[in-house]
CSV table of C-alpha atoms in Angstrom, one decimal:
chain,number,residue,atom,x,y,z
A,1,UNK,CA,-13.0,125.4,-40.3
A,2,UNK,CA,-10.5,124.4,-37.5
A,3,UNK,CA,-7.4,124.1,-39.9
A,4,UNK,CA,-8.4,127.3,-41.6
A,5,UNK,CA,-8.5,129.3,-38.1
A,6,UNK,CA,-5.3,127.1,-36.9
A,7,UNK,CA,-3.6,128.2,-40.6
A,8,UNK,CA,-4.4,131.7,-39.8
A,9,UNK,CA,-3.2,132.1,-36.1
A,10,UNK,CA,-0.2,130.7,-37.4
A,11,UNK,CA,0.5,133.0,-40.3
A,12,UNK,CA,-0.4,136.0,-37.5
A,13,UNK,CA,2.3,134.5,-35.3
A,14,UNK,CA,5.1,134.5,-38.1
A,15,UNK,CA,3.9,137.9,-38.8
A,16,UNK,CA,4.3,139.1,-35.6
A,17,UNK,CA,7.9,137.7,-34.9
A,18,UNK,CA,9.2,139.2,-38.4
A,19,UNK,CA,7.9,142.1,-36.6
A,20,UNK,CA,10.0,141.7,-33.6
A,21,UNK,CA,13.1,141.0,-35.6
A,22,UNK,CA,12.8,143.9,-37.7
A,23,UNK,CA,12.3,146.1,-34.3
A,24,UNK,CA,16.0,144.2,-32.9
A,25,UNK,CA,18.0,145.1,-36.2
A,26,UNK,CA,20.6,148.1,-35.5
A,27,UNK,CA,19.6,151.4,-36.4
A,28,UNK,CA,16.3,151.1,-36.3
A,29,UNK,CA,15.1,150.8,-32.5
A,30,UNK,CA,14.3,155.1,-32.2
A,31,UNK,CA,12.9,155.7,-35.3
A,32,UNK,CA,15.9,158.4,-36.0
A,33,UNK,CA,18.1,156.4,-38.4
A,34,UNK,CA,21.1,157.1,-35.9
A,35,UNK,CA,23.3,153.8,-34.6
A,36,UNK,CA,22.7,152.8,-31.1
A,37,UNK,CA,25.9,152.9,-29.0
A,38,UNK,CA,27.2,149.4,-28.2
A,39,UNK,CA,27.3,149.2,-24.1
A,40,UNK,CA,30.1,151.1,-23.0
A,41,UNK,CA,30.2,153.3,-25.6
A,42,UNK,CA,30.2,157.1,-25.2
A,43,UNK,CA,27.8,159.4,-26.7
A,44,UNK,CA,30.9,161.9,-28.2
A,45,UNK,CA,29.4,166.0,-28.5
A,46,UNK,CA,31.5,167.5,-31.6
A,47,UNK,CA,33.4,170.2,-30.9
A,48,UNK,CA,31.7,172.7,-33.0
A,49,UNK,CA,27.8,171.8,-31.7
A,50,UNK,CA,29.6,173.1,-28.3
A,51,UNK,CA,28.4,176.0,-26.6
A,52,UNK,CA,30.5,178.4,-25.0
A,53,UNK,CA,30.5,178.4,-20.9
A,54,UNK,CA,31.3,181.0,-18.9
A,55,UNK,CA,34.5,181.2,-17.5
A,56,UNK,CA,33.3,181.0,-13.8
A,57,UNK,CA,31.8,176.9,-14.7
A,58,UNK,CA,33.6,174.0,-13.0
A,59,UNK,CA,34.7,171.6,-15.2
A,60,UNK,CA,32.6,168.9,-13.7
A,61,UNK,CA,28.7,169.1,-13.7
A,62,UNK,CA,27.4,170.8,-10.5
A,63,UNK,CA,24.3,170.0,-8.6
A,64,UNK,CA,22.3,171.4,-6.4
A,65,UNK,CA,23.4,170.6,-2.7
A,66,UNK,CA,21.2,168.8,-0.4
A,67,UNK,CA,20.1,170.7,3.3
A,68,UNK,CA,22.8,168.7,5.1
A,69,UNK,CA,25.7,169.9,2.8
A,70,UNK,CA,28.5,171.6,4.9
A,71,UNK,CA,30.7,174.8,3.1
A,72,UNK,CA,34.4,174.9,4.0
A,73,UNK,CA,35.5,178.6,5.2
A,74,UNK,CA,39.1,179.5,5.0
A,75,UNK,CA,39.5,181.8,8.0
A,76,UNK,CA,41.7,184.4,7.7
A,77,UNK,CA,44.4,186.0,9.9
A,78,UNK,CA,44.5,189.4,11.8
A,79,UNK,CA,46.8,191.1,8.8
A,80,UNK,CA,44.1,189.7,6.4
A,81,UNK,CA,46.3,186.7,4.8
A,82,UNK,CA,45.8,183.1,4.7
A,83,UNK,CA,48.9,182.2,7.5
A,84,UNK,CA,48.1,182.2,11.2
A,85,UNK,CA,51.0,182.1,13.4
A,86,UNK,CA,49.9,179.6,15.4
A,87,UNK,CA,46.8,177.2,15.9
A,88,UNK,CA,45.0,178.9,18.8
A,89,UNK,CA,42.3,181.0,17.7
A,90,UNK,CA,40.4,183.7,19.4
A,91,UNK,CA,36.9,182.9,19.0
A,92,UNK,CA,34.9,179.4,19.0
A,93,UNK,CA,34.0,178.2,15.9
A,94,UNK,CA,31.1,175.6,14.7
A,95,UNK,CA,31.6,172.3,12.7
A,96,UNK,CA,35.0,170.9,12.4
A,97,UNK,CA,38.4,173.1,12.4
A,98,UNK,CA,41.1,171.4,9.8
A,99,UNK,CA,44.7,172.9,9.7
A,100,UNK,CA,47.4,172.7,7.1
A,101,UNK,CA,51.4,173.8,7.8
A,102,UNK,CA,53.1,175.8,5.2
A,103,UNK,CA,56.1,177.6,5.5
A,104,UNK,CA,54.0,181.1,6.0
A,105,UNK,CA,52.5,179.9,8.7
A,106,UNK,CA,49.0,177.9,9.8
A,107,UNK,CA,46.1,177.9,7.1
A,108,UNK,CA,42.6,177.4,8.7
A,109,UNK,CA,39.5,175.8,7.1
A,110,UNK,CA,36.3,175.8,9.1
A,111,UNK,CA,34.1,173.1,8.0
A,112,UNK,CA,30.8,173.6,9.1
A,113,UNK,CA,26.8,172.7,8.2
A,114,UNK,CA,25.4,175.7,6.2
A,115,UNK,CA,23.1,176.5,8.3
A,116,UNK,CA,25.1,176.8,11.2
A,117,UNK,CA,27.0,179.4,9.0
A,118,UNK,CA,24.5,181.2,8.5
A,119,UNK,CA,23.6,182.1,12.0
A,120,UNK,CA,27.0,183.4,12.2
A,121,UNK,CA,26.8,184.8,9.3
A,122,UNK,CA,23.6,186.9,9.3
A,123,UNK,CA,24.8,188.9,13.0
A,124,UNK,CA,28.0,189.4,11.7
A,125,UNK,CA,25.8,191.6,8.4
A,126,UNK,CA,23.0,193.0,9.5
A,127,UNK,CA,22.2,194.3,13.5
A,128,UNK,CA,20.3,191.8,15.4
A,129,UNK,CA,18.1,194.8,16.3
A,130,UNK,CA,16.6,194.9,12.7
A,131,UNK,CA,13.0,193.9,12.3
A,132,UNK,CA,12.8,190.4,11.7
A,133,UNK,CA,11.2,190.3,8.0
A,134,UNK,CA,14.8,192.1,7.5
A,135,UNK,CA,16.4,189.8,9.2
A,136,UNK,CA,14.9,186.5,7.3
A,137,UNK,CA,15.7,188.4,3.7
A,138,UNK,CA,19.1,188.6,4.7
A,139,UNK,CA,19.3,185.0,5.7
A,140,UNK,CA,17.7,183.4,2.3
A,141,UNK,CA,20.4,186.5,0.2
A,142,UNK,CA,23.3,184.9,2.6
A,143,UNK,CA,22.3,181.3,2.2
A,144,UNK,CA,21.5,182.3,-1.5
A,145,UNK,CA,25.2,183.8,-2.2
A,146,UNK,CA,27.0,180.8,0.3
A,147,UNK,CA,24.7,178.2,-2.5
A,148,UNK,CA,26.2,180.1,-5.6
A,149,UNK,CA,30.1,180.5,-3.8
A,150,UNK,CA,29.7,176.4,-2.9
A,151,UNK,CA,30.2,176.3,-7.6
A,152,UNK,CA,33.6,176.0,-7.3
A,153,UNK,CA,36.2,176.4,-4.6
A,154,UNK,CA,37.7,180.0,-4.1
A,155,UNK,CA,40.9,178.3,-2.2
A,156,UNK,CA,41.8,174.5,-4.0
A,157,UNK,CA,44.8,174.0,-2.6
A,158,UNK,CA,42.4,173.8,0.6
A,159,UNK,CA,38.8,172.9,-0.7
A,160,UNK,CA,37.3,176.0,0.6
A,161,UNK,CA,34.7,177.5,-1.3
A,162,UNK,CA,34.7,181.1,0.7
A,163,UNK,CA,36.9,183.0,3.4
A,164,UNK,CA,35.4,184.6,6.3
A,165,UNK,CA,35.7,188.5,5.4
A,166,UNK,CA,33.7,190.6,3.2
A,167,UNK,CA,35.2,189.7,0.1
A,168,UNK,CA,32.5,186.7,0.2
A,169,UNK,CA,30.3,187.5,3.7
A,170,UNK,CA,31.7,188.4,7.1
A,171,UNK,CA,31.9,184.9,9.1
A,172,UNK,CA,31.7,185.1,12.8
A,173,UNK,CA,33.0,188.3,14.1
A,174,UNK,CA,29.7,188.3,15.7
A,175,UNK,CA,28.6,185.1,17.5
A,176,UNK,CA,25.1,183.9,16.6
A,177,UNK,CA,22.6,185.8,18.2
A,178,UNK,CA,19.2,184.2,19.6
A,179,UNK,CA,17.0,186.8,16.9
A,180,UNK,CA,19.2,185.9,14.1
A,181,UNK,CA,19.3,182.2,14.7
A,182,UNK,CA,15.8,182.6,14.5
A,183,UNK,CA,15.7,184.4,11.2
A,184,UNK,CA,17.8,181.4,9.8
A,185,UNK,CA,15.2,179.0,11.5
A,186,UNK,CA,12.4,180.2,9.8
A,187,UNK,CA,13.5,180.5,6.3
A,188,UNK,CA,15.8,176.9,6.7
A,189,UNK,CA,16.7,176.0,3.7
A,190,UNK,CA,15.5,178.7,1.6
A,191,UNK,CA,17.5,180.1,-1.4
A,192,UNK,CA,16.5,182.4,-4.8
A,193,UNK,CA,16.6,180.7,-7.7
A,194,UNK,CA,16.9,182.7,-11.6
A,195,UNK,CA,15.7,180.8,-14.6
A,196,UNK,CA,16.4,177.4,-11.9
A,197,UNK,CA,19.9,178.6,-11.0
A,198,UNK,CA,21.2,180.0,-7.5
A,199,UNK,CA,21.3,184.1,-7.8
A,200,UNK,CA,24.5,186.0,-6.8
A,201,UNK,CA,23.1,187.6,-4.3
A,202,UNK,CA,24.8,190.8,-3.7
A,203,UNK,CA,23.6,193.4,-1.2
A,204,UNK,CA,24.9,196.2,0.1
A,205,UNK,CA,24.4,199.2,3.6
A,206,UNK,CA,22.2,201.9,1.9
A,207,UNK,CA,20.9,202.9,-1.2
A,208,UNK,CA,21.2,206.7,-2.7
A,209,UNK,CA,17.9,206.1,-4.0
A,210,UNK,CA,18.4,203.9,-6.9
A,211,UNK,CA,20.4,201.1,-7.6
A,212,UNK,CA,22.6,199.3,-10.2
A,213,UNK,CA,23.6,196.2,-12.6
A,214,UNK,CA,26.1,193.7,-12.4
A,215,UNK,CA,28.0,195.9,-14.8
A,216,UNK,CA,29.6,197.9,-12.2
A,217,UNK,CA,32.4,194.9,-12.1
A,218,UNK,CA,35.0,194.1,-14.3
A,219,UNK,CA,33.5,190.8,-15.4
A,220,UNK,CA,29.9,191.5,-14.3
A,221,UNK,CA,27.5,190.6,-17.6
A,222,UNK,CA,23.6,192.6,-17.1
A,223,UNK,CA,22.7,190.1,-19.9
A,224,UNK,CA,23.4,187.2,-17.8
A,225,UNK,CA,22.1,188.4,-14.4
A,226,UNK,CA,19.0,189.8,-15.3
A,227,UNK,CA,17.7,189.5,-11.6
A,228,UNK,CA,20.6,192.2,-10.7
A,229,UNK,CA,19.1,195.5,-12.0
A,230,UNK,CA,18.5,199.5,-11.4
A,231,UNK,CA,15.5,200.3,-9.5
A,232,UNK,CA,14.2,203.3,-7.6
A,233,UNK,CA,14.5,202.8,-4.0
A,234,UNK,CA,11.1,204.3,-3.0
A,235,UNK,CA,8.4,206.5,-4.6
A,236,UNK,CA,9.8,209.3,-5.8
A,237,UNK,CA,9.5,210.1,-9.7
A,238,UNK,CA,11.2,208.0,-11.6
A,239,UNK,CA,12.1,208.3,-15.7
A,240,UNK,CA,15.0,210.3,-15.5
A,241,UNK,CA,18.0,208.8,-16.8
A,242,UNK,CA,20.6,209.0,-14.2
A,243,UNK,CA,23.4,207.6,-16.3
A,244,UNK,CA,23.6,211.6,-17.7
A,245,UNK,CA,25.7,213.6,-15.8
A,246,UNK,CA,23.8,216.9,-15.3
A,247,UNK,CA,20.7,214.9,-14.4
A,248,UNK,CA,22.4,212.9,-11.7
A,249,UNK,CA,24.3,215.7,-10.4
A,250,UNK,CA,20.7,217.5,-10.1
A,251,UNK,CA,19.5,214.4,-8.4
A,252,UNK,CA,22.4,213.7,-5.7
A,253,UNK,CA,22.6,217.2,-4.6
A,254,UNK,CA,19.2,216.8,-2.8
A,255,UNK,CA,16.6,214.7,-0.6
A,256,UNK,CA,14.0,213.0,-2.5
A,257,UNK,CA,10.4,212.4,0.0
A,258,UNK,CA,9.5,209.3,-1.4
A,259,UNK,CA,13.1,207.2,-1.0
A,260,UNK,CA,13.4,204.6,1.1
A,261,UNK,CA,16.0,205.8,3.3
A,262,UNK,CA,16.0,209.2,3.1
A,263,UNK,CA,16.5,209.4,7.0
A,264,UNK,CA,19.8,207.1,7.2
A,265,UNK,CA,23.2,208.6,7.9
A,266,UNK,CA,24.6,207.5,4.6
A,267,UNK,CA,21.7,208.3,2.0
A,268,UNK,CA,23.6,211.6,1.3
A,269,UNK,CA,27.3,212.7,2.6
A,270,UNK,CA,30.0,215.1,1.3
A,271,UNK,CA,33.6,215.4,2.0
A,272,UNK,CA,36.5,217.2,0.4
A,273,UNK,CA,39.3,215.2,-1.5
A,274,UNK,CA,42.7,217.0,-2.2
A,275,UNK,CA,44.6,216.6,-5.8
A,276,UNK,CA,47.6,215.3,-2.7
A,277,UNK,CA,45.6,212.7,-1.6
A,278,UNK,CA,44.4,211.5,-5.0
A,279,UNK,CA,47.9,211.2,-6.1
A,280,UNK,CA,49.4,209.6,-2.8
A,281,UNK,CA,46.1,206.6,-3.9
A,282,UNK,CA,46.8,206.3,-7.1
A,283,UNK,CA,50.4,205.7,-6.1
A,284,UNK,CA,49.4,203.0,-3.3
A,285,UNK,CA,46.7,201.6,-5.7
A,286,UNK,CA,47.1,202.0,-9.8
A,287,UNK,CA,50.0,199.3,-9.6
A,288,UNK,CA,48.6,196.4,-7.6
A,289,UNK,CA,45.2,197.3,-9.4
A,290,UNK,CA,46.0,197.1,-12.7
A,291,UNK,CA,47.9,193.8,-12.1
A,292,UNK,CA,44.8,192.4,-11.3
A,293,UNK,CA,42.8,193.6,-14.0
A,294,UNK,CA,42.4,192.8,-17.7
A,295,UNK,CA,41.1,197.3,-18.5
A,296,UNK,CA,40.2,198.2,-14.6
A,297,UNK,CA,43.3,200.8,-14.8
A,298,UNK,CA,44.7,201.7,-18.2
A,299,UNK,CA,47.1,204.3,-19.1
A,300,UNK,CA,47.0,206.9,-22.1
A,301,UNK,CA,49.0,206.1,-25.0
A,302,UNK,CA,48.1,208.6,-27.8
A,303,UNK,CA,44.2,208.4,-28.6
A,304,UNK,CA,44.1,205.1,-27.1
A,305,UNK,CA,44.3,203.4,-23.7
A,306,UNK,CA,46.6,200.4,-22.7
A,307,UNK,CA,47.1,198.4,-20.1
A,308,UNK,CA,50.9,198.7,-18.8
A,309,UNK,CA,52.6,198.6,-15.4
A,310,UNK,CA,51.6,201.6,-14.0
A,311,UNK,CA,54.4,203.2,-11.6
A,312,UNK,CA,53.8,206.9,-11.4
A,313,UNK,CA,51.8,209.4,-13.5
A,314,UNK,CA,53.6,212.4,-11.7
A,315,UNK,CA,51.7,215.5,-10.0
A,316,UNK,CA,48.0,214.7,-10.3
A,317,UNK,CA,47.0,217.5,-11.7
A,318,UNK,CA,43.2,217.2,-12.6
A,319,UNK,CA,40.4,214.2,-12.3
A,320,UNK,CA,36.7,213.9,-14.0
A,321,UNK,CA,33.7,211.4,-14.4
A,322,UNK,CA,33.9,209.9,-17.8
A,323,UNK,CA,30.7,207.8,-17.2
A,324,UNK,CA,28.0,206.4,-15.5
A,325,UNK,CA,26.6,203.2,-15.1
A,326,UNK,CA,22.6,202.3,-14.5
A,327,UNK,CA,21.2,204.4,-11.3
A,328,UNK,CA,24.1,207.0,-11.7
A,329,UNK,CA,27.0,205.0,-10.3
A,330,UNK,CA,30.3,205.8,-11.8
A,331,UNK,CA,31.6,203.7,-14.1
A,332,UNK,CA,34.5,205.8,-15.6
A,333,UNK,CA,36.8,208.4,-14.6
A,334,UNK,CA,40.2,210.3,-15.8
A,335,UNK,CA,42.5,211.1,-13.5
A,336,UNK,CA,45.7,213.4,-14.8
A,337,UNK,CA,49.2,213.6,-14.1
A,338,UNK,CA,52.0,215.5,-15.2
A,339,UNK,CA,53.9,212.3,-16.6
A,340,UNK,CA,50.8,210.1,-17.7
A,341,UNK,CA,46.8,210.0,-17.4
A,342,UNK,CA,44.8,207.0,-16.3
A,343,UNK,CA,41.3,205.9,-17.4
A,344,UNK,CA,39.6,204.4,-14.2
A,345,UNK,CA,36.9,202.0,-14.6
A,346,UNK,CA,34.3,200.0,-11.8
A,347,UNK,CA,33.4,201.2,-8.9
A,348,UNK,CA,35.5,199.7,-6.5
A,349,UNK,CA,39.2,200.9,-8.6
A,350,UNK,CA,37.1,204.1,-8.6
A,351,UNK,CA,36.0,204.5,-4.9
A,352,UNK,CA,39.8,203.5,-4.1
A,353,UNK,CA,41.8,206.4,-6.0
A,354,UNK,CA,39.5,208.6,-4.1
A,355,UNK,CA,39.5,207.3,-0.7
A,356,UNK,CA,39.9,209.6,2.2
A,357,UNK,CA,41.7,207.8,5.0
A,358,UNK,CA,41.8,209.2,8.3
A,359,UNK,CA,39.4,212.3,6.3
A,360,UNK,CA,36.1,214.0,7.7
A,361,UNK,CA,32.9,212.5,6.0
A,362,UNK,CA,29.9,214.8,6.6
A,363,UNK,CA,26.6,212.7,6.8
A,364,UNK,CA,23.0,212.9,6.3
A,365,UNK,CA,22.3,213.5,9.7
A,366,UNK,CA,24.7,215.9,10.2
A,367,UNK,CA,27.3,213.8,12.0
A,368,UNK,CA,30.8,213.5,11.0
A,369,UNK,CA,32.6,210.0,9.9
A,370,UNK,CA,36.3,209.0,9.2
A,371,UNK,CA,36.7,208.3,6.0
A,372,UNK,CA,38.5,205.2,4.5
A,373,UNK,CA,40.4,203.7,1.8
A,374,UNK,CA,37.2,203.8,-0.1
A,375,UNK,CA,35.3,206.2,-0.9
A,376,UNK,CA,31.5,205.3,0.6
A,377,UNK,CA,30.3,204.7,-3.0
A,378,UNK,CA,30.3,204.9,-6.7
A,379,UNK,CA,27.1,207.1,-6.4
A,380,UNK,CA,28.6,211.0,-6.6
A,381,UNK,CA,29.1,214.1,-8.2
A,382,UNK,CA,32.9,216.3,-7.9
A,383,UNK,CA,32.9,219.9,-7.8
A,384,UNK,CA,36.4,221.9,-8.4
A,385,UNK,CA,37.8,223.6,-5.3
A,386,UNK,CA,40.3,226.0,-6.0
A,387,UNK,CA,43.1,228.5,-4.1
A,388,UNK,CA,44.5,231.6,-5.7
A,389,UNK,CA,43.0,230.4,-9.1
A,390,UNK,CA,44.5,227.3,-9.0
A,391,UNK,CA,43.4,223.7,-8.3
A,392,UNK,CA,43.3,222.3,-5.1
A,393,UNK,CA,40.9,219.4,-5.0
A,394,UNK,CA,37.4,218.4,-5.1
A,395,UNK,CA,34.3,219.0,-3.4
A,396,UNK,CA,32.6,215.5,-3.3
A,397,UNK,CA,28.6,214.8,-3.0
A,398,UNK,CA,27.3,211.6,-2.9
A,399,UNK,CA,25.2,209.4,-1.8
A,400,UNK,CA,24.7,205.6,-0.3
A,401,UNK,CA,27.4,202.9,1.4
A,402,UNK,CA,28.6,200.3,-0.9
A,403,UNK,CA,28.8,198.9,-4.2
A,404,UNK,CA,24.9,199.6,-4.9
A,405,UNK,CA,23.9,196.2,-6.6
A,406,UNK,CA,21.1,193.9,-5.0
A,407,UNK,CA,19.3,194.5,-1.9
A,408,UNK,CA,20.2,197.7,0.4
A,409,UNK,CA,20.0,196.6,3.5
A,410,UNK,CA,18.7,199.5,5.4
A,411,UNK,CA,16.1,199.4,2.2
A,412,UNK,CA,15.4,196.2,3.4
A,413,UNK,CA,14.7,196.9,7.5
A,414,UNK,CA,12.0,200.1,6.5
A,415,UNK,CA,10.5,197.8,4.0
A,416,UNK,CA,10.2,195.3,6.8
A,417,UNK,CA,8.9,198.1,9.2
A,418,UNK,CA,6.6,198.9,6.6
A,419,UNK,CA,4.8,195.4,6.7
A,420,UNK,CA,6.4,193.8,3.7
A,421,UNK,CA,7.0,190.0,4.0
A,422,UNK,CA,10.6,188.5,3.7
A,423,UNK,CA,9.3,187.1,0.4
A,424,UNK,CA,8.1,190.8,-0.3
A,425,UNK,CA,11.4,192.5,0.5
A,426,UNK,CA,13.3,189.9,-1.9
A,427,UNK,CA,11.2,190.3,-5.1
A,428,UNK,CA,11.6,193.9,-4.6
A,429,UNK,CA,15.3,194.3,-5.0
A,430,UNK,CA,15.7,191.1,-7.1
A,431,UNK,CA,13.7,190.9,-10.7
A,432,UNK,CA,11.8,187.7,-11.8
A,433,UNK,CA,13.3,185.2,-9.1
A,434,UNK,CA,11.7,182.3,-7.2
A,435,UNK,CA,12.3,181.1,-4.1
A,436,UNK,CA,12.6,177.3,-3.7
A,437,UNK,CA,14.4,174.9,-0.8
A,438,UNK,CA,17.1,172.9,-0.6
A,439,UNK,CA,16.0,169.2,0.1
């Protein structure tokens, strides 16, 4: 009995280290029939199981930053360039001040904790007088956007991810105020993440009533920014499709009860544009534009529109809307010339051929503005003015101040006076996001 147990623990044992062998040969370790790399081997991808990236992804993986992480600001000169004259500056600045000589002149790179550039940051966008639910959305959008800059670095030659003007977000030009410090305190940390991604989180002065998509830029994509998207700024009725032109012209031309911001200077203003002026910006503009543009500014070449250098088109002699955008923003116009016509596209190439400088703005509330290189948004409607039969310019109704994407700002302070939570305020401009912190 003893031998026949002791013959069959030991036939168990051989059994079981066949077994273990079999589990050591190559290729069979996973269970998929694939070789195991040797150590030190790379795991190759072939190039056609690669998936297109868009062209705004670094080459190297990126990772969430930490709560410590630090963003490097180039800080721009009075002129707007990258070259100060000297080092002296005329503010204080946070963090650590690094300098680089070129033959222009002194480059400037502020590199400072994020949160300490926020508080900065958030006075230098919204008033400090805004309620404070205001004031805390505008802090987790500017730490949002400062997050999604921090991908990739807008300045190489120098590291630095933004600069301090409002191409990215004005940096400084107020100090940090004891509210808005505050504001940055209590949401520490705090960002908007889309499908587990940092948002680009535009926003903007005040809303016409509605706002837009991503679309409105050159290389904005609705399809990828989902969280960007038209929305009624209010209560008023809503279902009519402002993107046609006699429906939006309708809707611009008066005050709606339920919007948002129907008492702010901006929600509605008109001014009057001559056919001189348009031509004296499209001379100043089309050029540089169109250099920096793949179809922003094109020029008529039969039945089709090219891109060329653009140097003059002559007399302007007529302009119209081509298109809108969601919300009624412009998103195409034609501008006429005696020696050439131009298709426009985007809102910003838009608002620039019809800016007003040194122009009378008539606002909501019945105060006059000087008008600027651009107009005060995409959001309007142009009515022919004409002398002895003949055109002269254009009668100009619109609405808002800014590009119209993201969260209105004003939008944001009545919502906070109306009780909604920072949290609140956020969801409401920007679809299907999450907040989460940086750790």
């Amino acid at each position: 009995m003893y031998r026949q147990r002791l013959k069959q623990k030991t036939m168990l044992l051989i059994v079981l280290f066949g077994f273990l062998v079999i589990l050591l040969l190559p290729g069979t370790g996973d269970g998929s029939g694939r070789e195991q790399p040797e150590e030190g081997e790379r795991l190759e991808i072939p190039k056609e199981e690669e998936e297109d990236e868009p062209e705004s992804t670094p080459e190297e993986v990126w990772q969430m930053p930490g709560a410590d992480v630090r963003i490097r600001v180039l800080l721009l000169a009075e002129d707007g360039s990258i070259y100060h004259e000297d080092k002296e500056l005329d503010r204080d600045y946070p963090g650590e001040l690094q300098y680089y000589e070129e033959a222009q002149g002194w480059v400037i790179v502020n590199e400072v904790p994020l949160e300490e550039y926020l508080c900065r940051v958030v006075p230098s966008e919204m008033p400090s007088s805004y309620a404070m639910e205001a004031l805390k959305a505008q802090a987790v959008c500017a730490r949002t956007y400062a997050v999604w800059q921090m991908r990739e670095y807008a300045y190489p030659q120098y590291e630095a991810h933004v600069n301090d003007s409002t191409s990215y977000q004005v940096y400084n030009n107020i100090g940090a105020q004891e509210v808005t410090s505050q504001a940055v305190a209590e949401t520490v940390g705090q960002i908007m993440l889309y499908e587990e991604e940092p948002v680009k989180a535009y926003y903007f002065s005040t809303s016409c009533g509605s706002t837009t998509d991503e679309n409105i830029w050159e290389k904005g994509d609705r399809e990828r920014t989902g969280y960007i998207a038209g929305r009624r700024v209010g209560s008023s009725e809503s279902g009519r499709d402002l993107t046609d032109e006699e429906v939006f012209s309708d809707y611009i031309r008066k005050k709606h009860a339920g919007d948002l911001e129907i008492s702010e200077p901006w929600y509605r203003w008109s001014c009057y544009v001559p056919l001189e002026q348009i031509q004296a910006n499209v001379e100043k503009w089309a050029k540089t534009r169109a250099e920096r543009s793949e179809d922003g500014i094109l020029l008529e070449d039969g039945v089709e529109y090219v891109l060329e250098e653009v140097d003059t088109i002559g007399v302007v002699e007529s302009a119209e809307i081509l298109s809108r955008n969601t919300g009624g923003v412009v998103q195409e116009m034609r501008i006429v010339g005696e020696e050439g016509t131009l298709k426009i596209k985007y809102e910003y190439n838009i608002r620039l051929m019809l800016g007003l400088p040194g122009g009378e703005i008539h606002k909501n509330d019945g105060t006059v503005g000087e008008g600027g290189n651009l107009l005060p948004s995409g959001y309007f409607v142009m009515e022919p003015v004409q002398e002895d039969k003949a055109l002269t310019g254009y009668q100009v109704y619109g609405g808002g101040l800014g590009h119209g994407a993201g969260m209105s700002q004003n939008g944001a302070r009545v919502l906070a006076e109306e009780g909604y939570g920072y949290d609140e305020i956020l969801h409401y401009f920007y679809h299907e996001i999450q907040l989460a912190e940086l750790e």
